[in-house]
Coordinates of C-alpha atoms in Angstrom, one line a residue:
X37 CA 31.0 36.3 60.2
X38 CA 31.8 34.7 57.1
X39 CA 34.2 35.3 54.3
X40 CA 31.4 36.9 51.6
X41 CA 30.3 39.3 54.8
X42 CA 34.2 40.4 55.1
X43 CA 34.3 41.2 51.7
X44 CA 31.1 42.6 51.2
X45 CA 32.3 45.2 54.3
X46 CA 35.6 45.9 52.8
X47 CA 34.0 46.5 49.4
X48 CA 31.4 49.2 50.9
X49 CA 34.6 50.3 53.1
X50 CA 36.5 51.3 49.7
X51 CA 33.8 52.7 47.7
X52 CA 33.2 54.9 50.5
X53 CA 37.1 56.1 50.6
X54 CA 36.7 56.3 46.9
X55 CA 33.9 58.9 47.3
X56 CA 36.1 60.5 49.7
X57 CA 39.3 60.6 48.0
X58 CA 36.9 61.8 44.7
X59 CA 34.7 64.4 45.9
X60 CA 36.4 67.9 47.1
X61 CA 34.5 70.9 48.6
X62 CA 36.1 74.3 48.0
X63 CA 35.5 77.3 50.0
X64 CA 34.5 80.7 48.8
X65 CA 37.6 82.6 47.8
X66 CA 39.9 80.1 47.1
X67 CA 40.8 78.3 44.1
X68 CA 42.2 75.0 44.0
X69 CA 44.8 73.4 41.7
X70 CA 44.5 70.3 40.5
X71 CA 47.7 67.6 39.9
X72 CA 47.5 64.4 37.5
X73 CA 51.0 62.8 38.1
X74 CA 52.3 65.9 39.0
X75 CA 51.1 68.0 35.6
X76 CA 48.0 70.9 36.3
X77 CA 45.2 70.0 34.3
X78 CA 42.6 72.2 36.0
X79 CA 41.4 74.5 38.8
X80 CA 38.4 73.7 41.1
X81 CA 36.2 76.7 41.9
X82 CA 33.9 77.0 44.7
X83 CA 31.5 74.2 45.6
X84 CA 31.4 70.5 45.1
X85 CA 33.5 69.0 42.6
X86 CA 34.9 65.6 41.7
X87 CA 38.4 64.1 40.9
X88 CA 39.6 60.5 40.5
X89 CA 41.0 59.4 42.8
X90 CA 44.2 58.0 43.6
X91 CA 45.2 59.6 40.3
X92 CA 44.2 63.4 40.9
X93 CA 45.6 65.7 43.4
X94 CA 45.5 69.3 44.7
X95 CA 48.5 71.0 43.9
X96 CA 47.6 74.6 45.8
X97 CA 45.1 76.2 47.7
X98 CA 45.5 79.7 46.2
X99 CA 43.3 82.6 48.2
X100 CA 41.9 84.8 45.2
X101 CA 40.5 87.4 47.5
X102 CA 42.4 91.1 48.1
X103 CA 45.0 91.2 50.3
X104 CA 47.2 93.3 52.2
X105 CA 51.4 93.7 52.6
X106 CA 52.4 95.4 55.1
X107 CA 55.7 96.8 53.6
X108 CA 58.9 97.8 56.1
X109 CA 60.6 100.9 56.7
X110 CA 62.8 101.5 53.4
X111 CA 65.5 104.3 53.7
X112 CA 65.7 106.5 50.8
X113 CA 68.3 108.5 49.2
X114 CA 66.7 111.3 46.8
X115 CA 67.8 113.3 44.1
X116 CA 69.2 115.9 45.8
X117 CA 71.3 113.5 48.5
X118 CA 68.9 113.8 51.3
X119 CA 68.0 110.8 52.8
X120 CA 64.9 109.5 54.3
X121 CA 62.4 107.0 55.6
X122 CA 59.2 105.5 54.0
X123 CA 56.4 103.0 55.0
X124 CA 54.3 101.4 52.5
X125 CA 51.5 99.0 52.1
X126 CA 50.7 97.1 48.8
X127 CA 47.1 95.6 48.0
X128 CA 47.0 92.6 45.5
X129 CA 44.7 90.1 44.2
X130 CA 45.5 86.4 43.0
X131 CA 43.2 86.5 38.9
X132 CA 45.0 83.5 37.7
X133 CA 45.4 80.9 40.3
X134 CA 47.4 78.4 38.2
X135 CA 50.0 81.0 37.1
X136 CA 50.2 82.3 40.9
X137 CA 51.4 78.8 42.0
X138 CA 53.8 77.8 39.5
X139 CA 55.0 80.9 37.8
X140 CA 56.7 82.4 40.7
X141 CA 57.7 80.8 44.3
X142 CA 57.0 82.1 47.4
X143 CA 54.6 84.9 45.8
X144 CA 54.3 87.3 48.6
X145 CA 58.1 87.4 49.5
X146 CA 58.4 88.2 45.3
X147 CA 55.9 90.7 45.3
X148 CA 57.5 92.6 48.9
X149 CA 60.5 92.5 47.1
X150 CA 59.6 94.3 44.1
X151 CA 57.7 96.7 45.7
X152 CA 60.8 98.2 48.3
X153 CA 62.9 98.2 45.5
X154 CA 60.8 100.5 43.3
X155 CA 60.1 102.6 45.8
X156 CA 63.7 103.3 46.7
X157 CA 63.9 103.6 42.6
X158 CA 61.2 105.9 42.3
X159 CA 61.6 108.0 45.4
X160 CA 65.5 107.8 44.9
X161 CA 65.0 109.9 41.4
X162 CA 62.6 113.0 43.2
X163 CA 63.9 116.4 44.8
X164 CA 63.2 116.5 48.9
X165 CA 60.1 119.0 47.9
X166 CA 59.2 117.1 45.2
X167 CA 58.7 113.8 47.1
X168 CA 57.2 115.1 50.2
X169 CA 54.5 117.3 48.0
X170 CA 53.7 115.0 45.5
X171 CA 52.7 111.5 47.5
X172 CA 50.2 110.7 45.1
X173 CA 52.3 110.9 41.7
X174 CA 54.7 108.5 44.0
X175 CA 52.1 106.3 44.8
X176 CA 50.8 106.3 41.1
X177 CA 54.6 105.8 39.6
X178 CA 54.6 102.5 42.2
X179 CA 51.5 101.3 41.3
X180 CA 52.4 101.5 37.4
X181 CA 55.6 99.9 37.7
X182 CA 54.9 96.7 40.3
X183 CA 51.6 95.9 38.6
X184 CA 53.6 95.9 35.2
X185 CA 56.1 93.5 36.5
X186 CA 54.0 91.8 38.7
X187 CA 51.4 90.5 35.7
X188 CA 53.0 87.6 34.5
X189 CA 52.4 86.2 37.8
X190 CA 48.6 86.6 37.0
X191 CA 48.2 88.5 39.7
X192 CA 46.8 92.3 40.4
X193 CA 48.1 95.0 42.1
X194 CA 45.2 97.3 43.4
X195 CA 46.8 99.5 45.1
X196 CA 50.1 100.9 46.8
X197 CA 50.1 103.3 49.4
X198 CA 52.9 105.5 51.0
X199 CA 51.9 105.6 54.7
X200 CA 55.2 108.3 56.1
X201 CA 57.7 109.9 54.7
X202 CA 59.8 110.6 57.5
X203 CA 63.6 113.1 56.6
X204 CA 66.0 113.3 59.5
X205 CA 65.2 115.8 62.2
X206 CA 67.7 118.3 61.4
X207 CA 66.0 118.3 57.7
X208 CA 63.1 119.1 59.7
X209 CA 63.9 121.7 61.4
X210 CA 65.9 123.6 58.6
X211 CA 62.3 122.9 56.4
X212 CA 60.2 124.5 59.4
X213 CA 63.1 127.6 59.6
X214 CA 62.4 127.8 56.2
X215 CA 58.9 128.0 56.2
X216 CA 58.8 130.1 59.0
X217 CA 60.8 132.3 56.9
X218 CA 58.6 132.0 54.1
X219 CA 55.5 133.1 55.8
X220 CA 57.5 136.4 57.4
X221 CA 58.4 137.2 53.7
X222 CA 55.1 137.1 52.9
X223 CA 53.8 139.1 55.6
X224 CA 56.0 141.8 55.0
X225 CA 55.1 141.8 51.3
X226 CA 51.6 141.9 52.2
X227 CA 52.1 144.8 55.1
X228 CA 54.1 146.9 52.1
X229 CA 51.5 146.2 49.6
X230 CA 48.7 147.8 52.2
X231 CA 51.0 150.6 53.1
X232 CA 51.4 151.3 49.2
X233 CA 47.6 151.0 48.7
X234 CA 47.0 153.4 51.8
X235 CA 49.0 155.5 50.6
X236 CA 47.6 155.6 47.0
X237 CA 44.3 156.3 48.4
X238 CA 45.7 159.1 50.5
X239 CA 47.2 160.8 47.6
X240 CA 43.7 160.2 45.4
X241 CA 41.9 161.7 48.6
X242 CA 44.2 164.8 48.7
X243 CA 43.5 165.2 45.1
X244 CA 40.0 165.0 45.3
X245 CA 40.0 168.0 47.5
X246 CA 42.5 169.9 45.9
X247 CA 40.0 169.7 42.8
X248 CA 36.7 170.3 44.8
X249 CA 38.7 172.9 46.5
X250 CA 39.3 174.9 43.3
X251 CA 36.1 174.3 41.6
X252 CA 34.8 175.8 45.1
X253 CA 36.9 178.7 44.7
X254 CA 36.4 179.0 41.1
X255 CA 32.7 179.2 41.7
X256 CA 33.1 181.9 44.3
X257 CA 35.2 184.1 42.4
X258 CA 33.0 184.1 39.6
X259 CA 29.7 184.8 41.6
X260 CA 31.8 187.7 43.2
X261 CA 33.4 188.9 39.8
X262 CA 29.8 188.3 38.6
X263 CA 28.5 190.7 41.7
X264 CA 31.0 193.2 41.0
X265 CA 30.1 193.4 38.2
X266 CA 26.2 194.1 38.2
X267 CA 26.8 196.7 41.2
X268 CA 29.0 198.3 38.6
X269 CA 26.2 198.2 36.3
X270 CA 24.0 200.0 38.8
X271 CA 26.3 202.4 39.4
X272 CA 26.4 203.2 36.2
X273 CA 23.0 203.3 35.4
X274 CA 22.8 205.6 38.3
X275 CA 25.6 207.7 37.3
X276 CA 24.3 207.9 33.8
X277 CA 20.9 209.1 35.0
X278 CA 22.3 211.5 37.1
X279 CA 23.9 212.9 34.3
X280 CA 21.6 213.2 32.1
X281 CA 19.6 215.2 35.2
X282 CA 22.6 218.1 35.0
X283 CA 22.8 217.8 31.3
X284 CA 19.2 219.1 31.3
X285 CA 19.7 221.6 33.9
X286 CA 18.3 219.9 36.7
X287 CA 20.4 221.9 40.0
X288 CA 19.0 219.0 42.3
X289 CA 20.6 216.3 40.6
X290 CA 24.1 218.1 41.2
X291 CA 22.7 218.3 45.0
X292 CA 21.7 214.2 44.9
X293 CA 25.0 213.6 43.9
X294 CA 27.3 215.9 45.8
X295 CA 25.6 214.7 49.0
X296 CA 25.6 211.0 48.2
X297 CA 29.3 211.1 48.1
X298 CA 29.6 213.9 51.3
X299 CA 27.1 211.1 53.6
X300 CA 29.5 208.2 52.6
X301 CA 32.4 210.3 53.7
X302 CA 30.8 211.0 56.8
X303 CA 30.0 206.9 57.3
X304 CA 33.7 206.3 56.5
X305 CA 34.8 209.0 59.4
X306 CA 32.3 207.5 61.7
X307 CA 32.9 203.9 61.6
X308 CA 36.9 204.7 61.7
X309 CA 38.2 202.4 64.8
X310 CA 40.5 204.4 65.8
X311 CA 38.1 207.7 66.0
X312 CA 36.7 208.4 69.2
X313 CA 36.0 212.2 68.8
X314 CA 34.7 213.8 65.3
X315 CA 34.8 217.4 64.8
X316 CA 32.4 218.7 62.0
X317 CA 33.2 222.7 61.4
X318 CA 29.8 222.4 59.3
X319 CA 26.8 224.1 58.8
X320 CA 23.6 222.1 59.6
X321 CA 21.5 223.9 56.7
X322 CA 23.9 222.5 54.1
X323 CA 23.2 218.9 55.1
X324 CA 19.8 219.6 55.0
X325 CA 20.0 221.4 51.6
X326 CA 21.2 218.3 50.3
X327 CA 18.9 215.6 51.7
X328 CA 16.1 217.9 50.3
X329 CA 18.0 217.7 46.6
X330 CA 18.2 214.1 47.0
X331 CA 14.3 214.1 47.8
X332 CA 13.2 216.0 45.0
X333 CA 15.9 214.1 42.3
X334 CA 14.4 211.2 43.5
X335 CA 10.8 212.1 42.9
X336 CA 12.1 213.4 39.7
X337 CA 13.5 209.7 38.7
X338 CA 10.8 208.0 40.0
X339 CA 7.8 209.6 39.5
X340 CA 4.0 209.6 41.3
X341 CA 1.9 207.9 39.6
X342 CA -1.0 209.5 41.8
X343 CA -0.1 213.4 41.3
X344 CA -1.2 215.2 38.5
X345 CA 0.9 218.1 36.9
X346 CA -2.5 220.8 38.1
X347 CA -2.2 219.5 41.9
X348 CA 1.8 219.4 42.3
X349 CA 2.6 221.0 44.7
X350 CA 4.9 224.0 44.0
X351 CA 8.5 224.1 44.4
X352 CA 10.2 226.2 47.2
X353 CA 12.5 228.5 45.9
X354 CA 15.7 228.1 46.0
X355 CA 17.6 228.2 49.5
X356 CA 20.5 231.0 49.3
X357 CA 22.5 229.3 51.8
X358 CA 25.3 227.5 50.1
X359 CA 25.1 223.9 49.8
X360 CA 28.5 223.3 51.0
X361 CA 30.1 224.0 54.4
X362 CA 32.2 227.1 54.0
X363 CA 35.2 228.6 56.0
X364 CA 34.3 231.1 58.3
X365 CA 37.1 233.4 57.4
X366 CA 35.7 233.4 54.1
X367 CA 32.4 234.6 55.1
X368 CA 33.8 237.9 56.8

């Protein structure tokens, strides 16, 4: 092999290092820097590009894609000096590659950092209650804060989560005596509130009835005042006819009356209880004498519409035996 051929191989031998050295292939999700004697003059995105060589360099290989920190266990002092335990994770993503690799160093240690100490700042200003109620105005206070502080760095904070919040046991079991003694309260309130109400409905019950019970008896006395008092306008429409039979001379009507008032006597002294034996010193004739006075007083009042004054039959004459019983002694 000659000279020319040894110089021809070493010439095809550079301008294939040159192609090498001058063409770069960058991934997707990553963003390269690229160096010119040290300065950044530009960043390579994804894809084939070319640099000169021996002049241009990458500087950083900067992953733009979300990622994850897994933040440790911070121990908290709140507001009200109670302390306790908290776990985060913080979720970033890498807009600016250039200002990601030379505006801060070591950019996932400085954005760990900041995180635990806002969360002890944040957490550290909230009541106990406060802080274990309201997880996602903690986790919006974070977010607000780290992404603030974190933007120079042109990078994005997505998203920071409180995974526990974790108080000392004896917290924990004064919190669940608590709550248990919450619930109880409520249950009694609860159990007094339906033994009120029960009670209330009782008392409307009872009043109901009261009322229907008066109206009831309300109603019945009127009906019976109301009876009373047309059976005392019969009797005094009887009466009054009656009357007006003796006022016009009518003997029989004195009869009707007399022995209406003797035969309820006798009912009274009949139907006593207590009366086993009744002894009538009484003449059977004057009984008689009077149901034949009620007979005629009645046919009197009422009339026959089917007898005539020529075929009326003719009165008897008047009985001389005395209408009421009389005393024996008398008689002699």
């Amino acid at each position: 092999m000659g000279g020319m051929d040894i110089v021809v191989i070493g010439f095809v031998v550079l301008i294939i290092l040159v192609l090498f050295m001058g063409i770069k292939t960058v991934p997707q999700g990553y963003r390269y820097t690229i160096e010119r004697f040290g300065r950044y003059t530009k960043t390579l995105e994804p894809g084939l590009n070319l640099i000169v060589p021996f002049i241009d360099r990458i500087g950083a290989k900067m992953n733009v894609m979300e990622q994850v920190l897994d933040v440790p266990t911070q121990e908290v002092i709140t507001k009200d000096n109670a302390s306790v335990s908290a776990d985060a994770v913080a979720f970033y993503q890498i807009l600016n590659a250039a200002q990601a690799a030379y505006q801060v160093a070591h950019l996932e240690n400085a954005i760990l950092n900041l995180t635990m100490t806002n969360i002890r700042s944040v957490m550290g200003s909230m009541d106990l209650d406060e802080l274990l109620s309201n997880r996602d105005t903690i986790n919006d206070r974070l977010l607000h804060v780290v992404d603030e502080a974190a933007s120079p760095w042109g990078i994005k904070i997505t998203r920071i989560e409180i995974k526990d919040i974790a108080p000392p046991k004896d917290l924990v079991d004064a919190m669940a005596r608590q709550m248990k003694a919450e619930r109880e309260k409520r249950a009694q309130v609860l159990e007094a509130e339906g033994a009120r109400n029960a009670q209330i409905l009782r008392a409307e019950g009872a009043k109901q009835s009261a009322i229907l019970q008066a109206e009831g008896q309300r109603e019945a006395a009127f009906r019976d005042a109301e009876a009373r008092e047309r059976l005392a306008e019969a009797e005094a429409k009887a009466t009054k006819m009656v009357s007006e039979a003796i006022a016009a001379g009518d003997v029989q009507a004195i009869n009707y009356f007399v022995a209406q008032k003797y035969t309820e006597a006798l009912a009274s002294i009949g139907t006593a209880n207590n009366q086993k034996i009744v002894l009538m010193p009484m003449e059977a004739s004057a009984l008689i004498g009077s149901l034949g006075g009620i007979g005629a007083i009645a046919k009197e009042v009422f009339g026959d519409s089917q007898t005539t004054p020529a075929t009326r039959p003719r009165q008897s004459t008047p009985r001389t035996t005395p209408a009421f019983p009389t005393d024996p002694a008398q008689g002699k």
